């Protein structure tokens, strides 16, 4: 009897992280690793989004980071792109209910 990798784990997060691990190469310089305010990578306004994108701008592993964020269905800024469930967003969503559209 053969078991799949997914069957060995009981949560999606563990399975996704196992199938898409974060490389820990010494030559990889993650610009965000030493950044003082990690909250900017989960932006609540456009200013935080711009700050996160600046940090990601010259990062050596930007493409890899975005690839990981998309493959893991992540939320927040990955590789300079704002993601929601792994899907790119153009802007930060405003809190609260959306405005009603007149019929």
Tab-separated table of C-alpha atoms in Angstrom:
chain	number	residue	atom	x	y	z
A	1	UNK	CA	0.000	0.000	0.000
A	2	UNK	CA	1.448	3.351	-1.055
A	3	UNK	CA	0.596	6.638	0.684
A	4	UNK	CA	0.799	10.031	-0.949
A	5	UNK	CA	2.622	12.910	0.709
A	6	UNK	CA	-0.719	14.662	1.273
A	7	UNK	CA	-2.045	11.644	3.166
A	8	UNK	CA	0.831	11.849	5.651
A	9	UNK	CA	-0.192	15.335	6.797
A	10	UNK	CA	-3.560	16.420	8.084
A	11	UNK	CA	-3.455	20.156	7.332
A	12	UNK	CA	-3.116	22.015	4.068
A	13	UNK	CA	-0.508	24.400	5.510
A	14	UNK	CA	1.869	21.611	6.444
A	15	UNK	CA	1.407	19.881	3.087
A	16	UNK	CA	1.936	23.088	1.098
A	17	UNK	CA	5.060	24.035	3.078
A	18	UNK	CA	6.436	20.506	2.640
A	19	UNK	CA	5.845	20.529	-1.112
A	20	UNK	CA	7.128	24.124	-1.521
A	21	UNK	CA	9.927	24.557	1.056
A	22	UNK	CA	11.745	27.839	1.565
A	23	UNK	CA	15.334	27.489	0.320
A	24	UNK	CA	17.933	28.349	2.958
A	25	UNK	CA	20.855	28.942	0.643
A	26	UNK	CA	23.667	31.040	2.118
A	27	UNK	CA	24.066	32.931	-1.145
A	28	UNK	CA	20.408	33.947	-1.149
A	29	UNK	CA	19.955	37.369	0.336
A	30	UNK	CA	16.331	37.826	1.389
A	31	UNK	CA	15.880	41.610	1.657
A	32	UNK	CA	13.009	41.156	4.120
A	33	UNK	CA	14.932	38.893	6.526
A	34	UNK	CA	16.510	41.728	8.489
A	35	UNK	CA	13.869	44.399	7.837
A	36	UNK	CA	12.815	46.126	11.053
A	37	UNK	CA	9.023	46.120	10.569
A	38	UNK	CA	7.617	42.802	9.320
A	39	UNK	CA	4.056	44.216	9.478
A	40	UNK	CA	4.610	46.104	6.206
A	41	UNK	CA	4.457	42.752	4.400
A	42	UNK	CA	0.822	42.431	5.532
A	43	UNK	CA	-0.186	45.945	4.514
A	44	UNK	CA	-3.321	47.675	5.735
A	45	UNK	CA	-2.868	50.753	3.543
A	46	UNK	CA	-1.189	51.867	0.337
A	47	UNK	CA	1.779	53.437	2.173
A	48	UNK	CA	2.702	50.103	3.768
A	49	UNK	CA	2.297	48.375	0.407
A	50	UNK	CA	4.689	50.855	-1.228
A	51	UNK	CA	7.190	50.392	1.621
A	52	UNK	CA	7.095	46.602	1.226
A	53	UNK	CA	7.510	46.904	-2.539
A	54	UNK	CA	10.576	49.128	-1.987
A	55	UNK	CA	12.147	46.474	0.253
A	56	UNK	CA	11.446	43.827	-2.404
A	57	UNK	CA	12.649	46.036	-5.257
A	58	UNK	CA	16.326	45.029	-5.309
A	59	UNK	CA	15.961	41.623	-3.664
A	60	UNK	CA	18.090	38.878	-5.207
A	61	UNK	CA	15.392	36.227	-4.690
A	62	UNK	CA	12.329	38.280	-5.625
A	63	UNK	CA	11.115	35.899	-8.358
A	64	UNK	CA	11.570	32.843	-6.134
A	65	UNK	CA	9.703	34.592	-3.316
A	66	UNK	CA	6.739	35.400	-5.576
A	67	UNK	CA	6.723	31.833	-6.898
A	68	UNK	CA	6.597	30.490	-3.321
A	69	UNK	CA	3.813	32.899	-2.349
A	70	UNK	CA	1.645	31.894	-5.290
A	71	UNK	CA	2.287	28.153	-4.926
A	72	UNK	CA	1.487	28.271	-1.203
A	73	UNK	CA	-1.685	30.383	-1.619
A	74	UNK	CA	-0.124	33.005	0.682
A	75	UNK	CA	-1.449	36.370	1.847
A	76	UNK	CA	0.543	39.606	2.005
A	77	UNK	CA	3.471	40.899	-0.036
A	78	UNK	CA	5.613	38.212	-1.671
A	79	UNK	CA	8.261	39.197	-4.206
A	80	UNK	CA	6.879	42.733	-4.315
A	81	UNK	CA	3.363	41.595	-5.221
A	82	UNK	CA	0.360	41.802	-2.894
A	83	UNK	CA	-1.297	38.377	-2.721
A	84	UNK	CA	-4.604	37.189	-1.312
A	85	UNK	CA	-4.799	33.407	-1.216
A	86	UNK	CA	-2.007	33.254	-3.789
A	87	UNK	CA	-3.811	35.561	-6.227
A	88	UNK	CA	-2.300	38.972	-7.062
A	89	UNK	CA	-4.182	42.092	-5.957
A	90	UNK	CA	-3.666	45.537	-7.414
A	91	UNK	CA	-4.343	47.441	-4.195
A	92	UNK	CA	-4.920	46.971	-0.485
A	93	UNK	CA	-8.533	46.161	0.317
A	94	UNK	CA	-10.315	48.663	2.505
A	95	UNK	CA	-11.676	47.367	5.795
A	96	UNK	CA	-15.414	47.038	6.241
A	97	UNK	CA	-18.244	46.205	3.913
A	98	UNK	CA	-18.062	47.095	0.231
A	99	UNK	CA	-20.241	49.970	-0.983
A	100	UNK	CA	-23.647	49.141	-2.332
A	101	UNK	CA	-23.996	49.410	-6.073
A	102	UNK	CA	-27.208	51.035	-7.240
A	103	UNK	CA	-29.279	48.848	-9.521
